[in-house]
XYZ file of N, CA, C and O in Angstrom:
456
model
N 6.466 26.120 -13.704
C 5.783 25.325 -13.556
C 4.272 25.106 -13.320
O 3.727 25.620 -13.447
N 4.030 24.042 -12.477
C 2.752 23.629 -13.106
C 1.487 24.324 -11.708
O 2.071 23.627 -10.492
N 0.701 25.061 -12.210
C 0.023 25.368 -10.785
C -1.638 23.699 -11.098
O -2.285 24.603 -11.919
N -2.505 24.065 -9.667
C -3.782 23.067 -9.533
C -4.120 23.854 -8.672
O -4.051 23.730 -7.025
N -6.299 24.889 -9.372
C -6.291 24.556 -8.227
C -7.981 24.347 -8.525
O -8.569 23.689 -9.652
N -8.691 23.288 -6.979
C -9.340 23.527 -6.512
C -10.944 24.522 -5.979
O -10.904 25.155 -5.861
N -11.637 24.012 -6.666
C -13.400 24.662 -6.367
C -13.902 23.389 -6.058
O -14.305 22.185 -7.125
N -15.250 23.750 -5.747
C -16.423 23.127 -5.298
C -16.867 22.398 -4.017
O -18.100 21.464 -4.091
N -16.148 22.425 -3.243
C -16.394 22.109 -2.193
C -17.604 22.351 -1.301
O -17.867 23.986 -1.102
N -17.183 21.624 -0.273
C -18.743 21.808 0.447
C -19.938 21.117 1.649
O -18.999 20.689 1.703
N -20.857 21.632 2.242
C -21.115 20.738 3.095
C -22.633 20.344 2.463
O -22.815 21.306 1.788
N -22.862 19.083 2.010
C -23.674 18.385 1.570
C -24.830 17.384 2.661
O -24.161 16.936 3.065
N -25.917 16.931 2.558
C -26.589 15.642 3.606
C -25.853 13.866 2.682
O -26.309 14.638 1.291
N -26.411 13.528 3.511
C -26.300 11.689 2.403
C -27.176 12.032 1.595
O -28.644 12.431 1.637
N -26.927 11.798 0.242
C -27.810 11.685 -0.292
C -27.637 12.590 -1.225
O -28.212 12.380 -2.919
N -27.051 13.328 -1.308
C -27.045 14.634 -1.805
C -25.904 14.401 -3.229
O -24.907 13.324 -2.850
N -25.114 15.605 -4.660
C -24.385 16.035 -4.767
C -23.122 17.477 -5.298
O -24.267 18.148 -4.540
N -22.204 17.292 -5.213
C -21.794 18.239 -5.241
C -20.628 17.479 -6.346
O -20.289 16.307 -6.674
N -20.231 18.785 -7.253
C -19.578 18.816 -8.564
C -17.846 19.614 -8.043
O -17.944 20.901 -7.774
N -16.775 18.874 -8.256
C -15.729 19.602 -7.946
C -14.636 19.989 -8.861
O -14.943 19.205 -10.669
N -14.611 20.390 -8.784
C -13.383 21.078 -10.284
C -11.996 21.060 -10.450
O -11.325 22.197 -9.260
N -10.718 20.825 -11.055
C -9.649 21.109 -10.848
C -8.923 22.156 -12.094
O -9.086 21.385 -13.229
N -8.270 23.360 -12.319
C -8.254 23.978 -13.312
C -6.461 23.706 -13.351
O -6.086 24.402 -12.370
N -5.465 23.418 -15.032
C -4.580 23.623 -14.702
C -3.898 24.646 -15.415
O -4.793 24.654 -16.089
N -3.233 25.056 -15.101
C -1.948 26.062 -15.827
C 0.043 25.645 -15.667
O 0.166 24.821 -14.906
N -0.182 24.802 -17.532
C 1.140 24.627 -17.591
C 1.976 24.885 -18.777
O 0.029 24.929 -19.637
N 2.495 25.244 -19.275
C 3.360 25.548 -20.273
C 2.982 24.050 -21.268
O 2.263 24.078 -22.143
N 3.293 22.964 -21.081
C 2.733 21.848 -21.468
C 1.998 21.251 -20.820
O 1.292 21.083 -19.450
N 1.382 20.017 -21.723
C 0.663 19.309 -21.489
C 0.342 18.249 -20.119
O 1.884 18.350 -19.778
N -0.458 18.519 -19.371
C -0.333 16.938 -18.948
C -1.290 15.889 -19.612
O -2.386 15.605 -19.623
N -0.364 14.409 -18.341
C -0.712 13.017 -19.206
C -1.787 12.804 -18.472
O -2.963 13.456 -18.225
N -1.649 11.760 -16.698
C -3.063 11.543 -16.339
C -3.475 12.516 -14.943
O -2.664 12.565 -14.942
N -4.705 13.031 -14.950
C -4.825 13.535 -13.945
C -5.916 12.514 -13.257
O -6.682 11.988 -13.578
N -5.992 13.293 -11.718
C -6.943 12.552 -10.388
C -7.115 13.366 -9.299
O -7.387 14.656 -9.601
N -8.386 12.145 -8.763
C -8.669 13.043 -7.795
C -8.041 11.917 -6.895
O -8.090 10.740 -6.827
N -7.006 12.612 -5.500
C -7.829 11.446 -4.450
C -8.006 12.322 -2.656
O -8.751 13.864 -3.311
N -8.087 11.610 -2.085
C -8.893 12.599 -0.605
C -8.284 11.009 0.695
O -8.046 10.892 0.372
N -8.554 12.537 1.681
C -7.783 12.345 3.073
C -8.519 12.759 4.189
O -8.795 13.499 3.788
N -8.869 11.326 4.696
C -10.426 11.519 5.675
C -8.959 11.908 7.167
O -7.790 11.129 7.059
N -9.726 12.343 7.898
C -9.129 12.776 9.507
C -8.630 11.126 9.182
O -9.128 9.940 10.204
N -7.708 11.252 10.400
C -6.803 9.720 11.053
C -6.274 8.993 10.119
O -6.165 7.204 10.476
N -6.353 8.961 8.533
C -6.573 7.558 7.517
C -5.401 8.618 6.515
O -4.975 10.400 6.543
N -5.182 7.798 5.626
C -4.251 8.172 4.437
C -4.361 8.805 3.202
O -5.717 8.400 3.555
N -3.829 9.444 2.326
C -4.633 9.421 0.851
C -4.853 8.945 -0.112
O -3.845 8.578 -0.125
N -6.009 9.119 -0.062
C -6.256 7.709 -1.239
C -6.852 8.245 -2.384
O -7.519 9.332 -2.786
N -6.252 7.048 -3.653
C -6.811 7.551 -4.799
C -8.803 7.170 -4.821
O -8.644 6.900 -4.223
N -9.116 8.619 -5.645
C -10.745 8.728 -5.821
C -10.792 7.534 -7.086
O -11.363 6.934 -7.589
N -9.819 9.048 -8.216
C -10.191 8.128 -9.710
C -9.049 9.038 -10.570
O -8.961 10.387 -10.064
N -9.266 8.329 -11.406
C -7.881 9.001 -12.708
C -8.552 8.907 -13.827
O -9.565 7.825 -14.336
N -8.117 9.884 -15.038
C -8.400 9.392 -16.021
C -7.171 10.289 -16.800
O -6.555 10.997 -16.665
N -6.560 9.864 -18.434
C -5.866 9.804 -18.919
C -5.789 11.170 -19.782
O -7.427 10.941 -20.139
N -4.977 10.883 -20.898
C -5.178 12.059 -21.653
C -5.985 11.754 -22.814
O -6.745 12.414 -23.909
N -6.537 10.405 -23.137
C -8.028 10.387 -23.796
C -9.132 9.703 -23.494
O -9.727 9.079 -24.164
N -9.166 10.329 -22.154
C -10.325 9.618 -21.296
C -10.030 7.972 -20.874
O -12.084 8.391 -20.364
N -9.518 8.055 -20.892
C -9.589 5.763 -20.065
C -9.802 6.458 -18.581
O -8.863 7.275 -18.065
N -11.013 5.851 -18.281
C -10.434 5.950 -16.178
C -10.513 5.012 -15.877
O -10.642 3.908 -15.966
N -10.767 5.551 -14.073
C -10.512 4.532 -13.028
C -10.032 4.837 -11.890
O -10.762 6.032 -11.703
N -11.652 3.814 -11.212
C -12.112 4.392 -10.221
C -12.126 3.695 -8.230
O -11.800 2.340 -9.400
N -11.288 4.085 -7.779
C -11.535 3.024 -6.289
C -12.844 1.994 -6.071
O -14.498 2.948 -6.829
N -13.115 1.908 -5.282
C -14.170 0.311 -5.295
C -16.048 1.057 -4.764
O -16.274 0.574 -5.500
N -15.258 2.449 -4.418
C -15.660 2.534 -2.567
C -17.071 3.219 -4.360
O -17.891 3.802 -2.633
N -16.334 4.415 -4.714
C -17.022 5.255 -5.678
C -16.998 4.757 -6.554
O -18.262 5.200 -7.230
N -17.634 3.993 -7.357
C -18.080 2.710 -8.842
C -19.866 3.130 -8.696
O -20.180 2.559 -7.152
N -19.699 3.454 -9.743
C -21.151 4.054 -9.232
C -21.719 4.996 -9.174
O -23.217 5.861 -9.147
N -21.314 5.687 -8.053
C -21.605 6.513 -7.776
C -21.119 8.452 -7.553
O -21.255 9.460 -8.173
N -19.439 8.323 -8.519
C -18.700 9.765 -8.571
C -18.666 9.283 -10.734
O -17.741 7.832 -10.677
N -18.535 10.261 -11.092
C -17.861 10.222 -12.577
C -16.898 11.270 -12.652
O -16.239 12.380 -12.147
N -15.645 10.822 -12.823
C -14.445 11.481 -13.251
C -14.527 12.086 -14.864
O -15.046 11.415 -15.258
N -14.608 13.097 -15.392
C -14.696 14.195 -16.569
C -13.251 15.199 -16.633
O -12.829 15.989 -15.832
N -12.859 14.803 -18.185
C -11.460 15.888 -18.272
C -12.314 16.969 -19.358
O -13.526 16.095 -20.306
N -11.859 18.697 -19.474
C -12.336 19.224 -20.634
C -10.672 20.160 -21.184
O -10.104 20.639 -20.537
N -10.190 18.850 -22.043
C -8.751 20.016 -22.695
C -9.093 20.621 -23.006
O -7.068 21.184 -23.226
N -9.912 21.610 -23.767
C -9.791 22.928 -24.102
C -9.817 23.757 -22.934
O -9.024 24.945 -23.382
N -10.393 23.592 -21.507
C -10.407 24.288 -20.782
C -9.209 23.716 -19.912
O -8.874 24.510 -18.952
N -8.314 22.925 -19.418
C -7.501 22.400 -19.306
C -7.701 22.073 -17.598
O -7.562 22.524 -17.043
N -8.997 21.602 -17.017
C -9.910 21.161 -16.062
C -10.517 19.839 -16.220
O -10.951 19.668 -17.099
N -10.625 19.320 -14.853
C -10.374 18.357 -14.348
C -12.308 18.139 -13.586
O -11.468 18.669 -12.433
N -13.083 17.950 -13.551
C -13.622 17.369 -12.781
C -14.634 15.880 -11.973
O -13.770 15.375 -12.811
N -15.283 16.106 -10.941
C -15.699 15.532 -10.450
C -16.435 15.233 -10.305
O -17.103 15.900 -9.179
N -17.893 14.728 -10.518
C -19.264 14.919 -10.308
C -19.787 13.314 -9.229
O -19.178 12.590 -9.316
N -20.664 14.266 -7.839
C -19.428 13.095 -6.987
C -21.165 12.662 -6.876
O -22.343 13.902 -6.243
N -22.639 11.372 -6.418
C -23.729 11.431 -6.570
C -23.988 10.328 -5.396
O -23.057 9.886 -5.492
N -25.583 10.347 -4.863
C -25.393 10.094 -3.642
C -24.346 9.916 -2.917
O -23.705 8.783 -2.009
N -23.684 10.848 -2.471
C -23.067 11.083 -1.235
C -23.419 9.968 0.576
O -24.464 10.275 0.541
N -21.854 9.624 1.397
C -22.039 9.243 2.180
C -21.707 9.663 3.100
O -20.114 10.619 3.219
N -21.443 9.774 4.248
C -20.676 10.744 5.611
C -19.447 10.231 5.738
O -18.647 10.415 5.669
N -19.357 8.604 5.113
C -17.298 7.983 5.022
C -16.922 8.575 3.104
O -16.003 8.650 3.773
N -18.238 9.891 2.715
C -16.725 10.018 1.793
C -16.531 11.345 2.342
O -15.583 12.327 1.550
N -16.747 11.748 3.404
C -16.124 13.289 3.958
C -14.444 13.537 4.534
O -14.455 12.297 4.768
N -13.775 14.001 3.337
C -12.751 14.644 3.320
C -12.048 15.738 3.115
O -12.923 16.439 2.017
N -11.199 16.151 3.103
C -10.096 17.033 1.777
C -9.592 16.372 0.692
O -9.319 15.002 0.167
N -10.552 16.837 -0.744
C -10.432 16.586 -2.041
C -8.875 16.802 -2.214
O -9.395 17.509 -2.628
N -8.218 15.950 -3.320
C -6.848 16.860 -4.306
C -6.780 16.351 -4.847
O -6.829 15.358 -5.567
N -6.856 17.441 -6.129
C -6.561 17.268 -7.399
C -4.771 17.321 -8.068
O -3.963 17.170 -7.427
N -4.442 15.902 -9.083
C -3.409 15.784 -8.679
C -3.370 15.502 -10.337
O -4.261 15.094 -10.788
N -1.894 15.698 -10.711
C -1.745 16.269 -12.681
C -0.398 15.565 -12.447
O 0.413 15.781 -11.869
N 0.204 14.349 -13.610
C 1.175 14.029 -13.884
C 1.845 14.911 -14.555
O 0.919 14.347 -16.038
N 2.409 15.623 -15.114
C 3.355 15.911 -16.489
C 5.317 14.734 -16.947
O 5.607 15.497 -15.424
N 5.486 14.356 -17.778
C 7.040 13.355 -17.497
C 6.930 12.686 -16.389
O 5.497 12.099 -15.889
N 7.915 12.354 -15.717
C 7.775 12.297 -14.433
C 7.357 12.643 -13.375
O 7.843 12.190 -12.143
N 6.280 13.826 -13.068
C 6.261 14.476 -11.410
C 5.003 14.481 -11.700
O 4.573 15.006 -12.604
N 4.570 14.413 -10.005
C 3.364 15.264 -10.111
C 3.027 16.006 -9.497
O 4.119 16.202 -8.707
N 2.184 17.127 -10.036
C 2.007 17.938 -9.266
C 0.522 17.840 -8.349
O -0.538 17.077 -8.522
N 0.106 19.093 -7.106
C -0.759 18.257 -6.436
C -1.513 19.692 -6.032
O -1.048 20.978 -6.247
N -3.070 19.913 -6.250
C -3.126 21.475 -5.472
C -3.328 20.927 -3.686
O -3.227 20.570 -3.084
N -4.358 22.353 -3.493
C -3.825 22.620 -2.154
C -5.017 21.245 -1.296
O -5.144 21.930 -0.114
N -6.345 21.351 -2.349
C -7.862 20.365 -1.512
C -8.246 21.024 -1.720
O -8.237 22.232 -1.381
N -9.222 20.964 -1.349
C -11.035 21.765 -1.180
C -11.629 20.370 -0.251
O -11.746 19.190 -0.382
N -12.055 21.006 0.646
C -13.132 19.790 1.855
C -14.331 20.070 1.538
O -15.093 20.283 0.774
N -14.936 18.350 1.728
C -16.044 18.790 1.308
C -16.246 17.727 2.607
O -16.432 16.941 3.092
N -17.080 17.768 2.959
C -18.669 17.297 4.477
C -19.599 16.410 3.881
O -20.901 17.075 3.534
N -19.859 15.247 4.558
C -21.347 14.484 4.238
C -21.854 14.310 5.805
O -21.188 13.617 5.858
N -23.069 14.604 5.904
C -23.831 15.320 7.407
C -25.149 13.665 6.944
O -25.844 13.539 5.329
N -24.764 13.058 8.107
C -26.239 12.225 7.632
C -27.416 12.913 8.303
O -27.461 13.491 8.807
């Protein structure tokens, strides 16, 4: 069974930065990994993804501010978030895809105050 554990969430002021991390434990390697977020009263949306060779994809709302990266030796994916805005407030979930199955972490809360 694949297990994903997020860390790094917290409270920051607008314009500040946070770095999220997601550590994966699995028998087989994981393909694409990514971050999704869900704000109060809204659906869960894609933030950024990165495949097993480093190709990335970002939501338009975070381009130029967020950077996703991956350390395969540590089985960990990161999300560096800069120039944070109150609209970024949400629970952030780590996602990993293995074969045809998506696995999810339990989420970490990011709160950005104005």
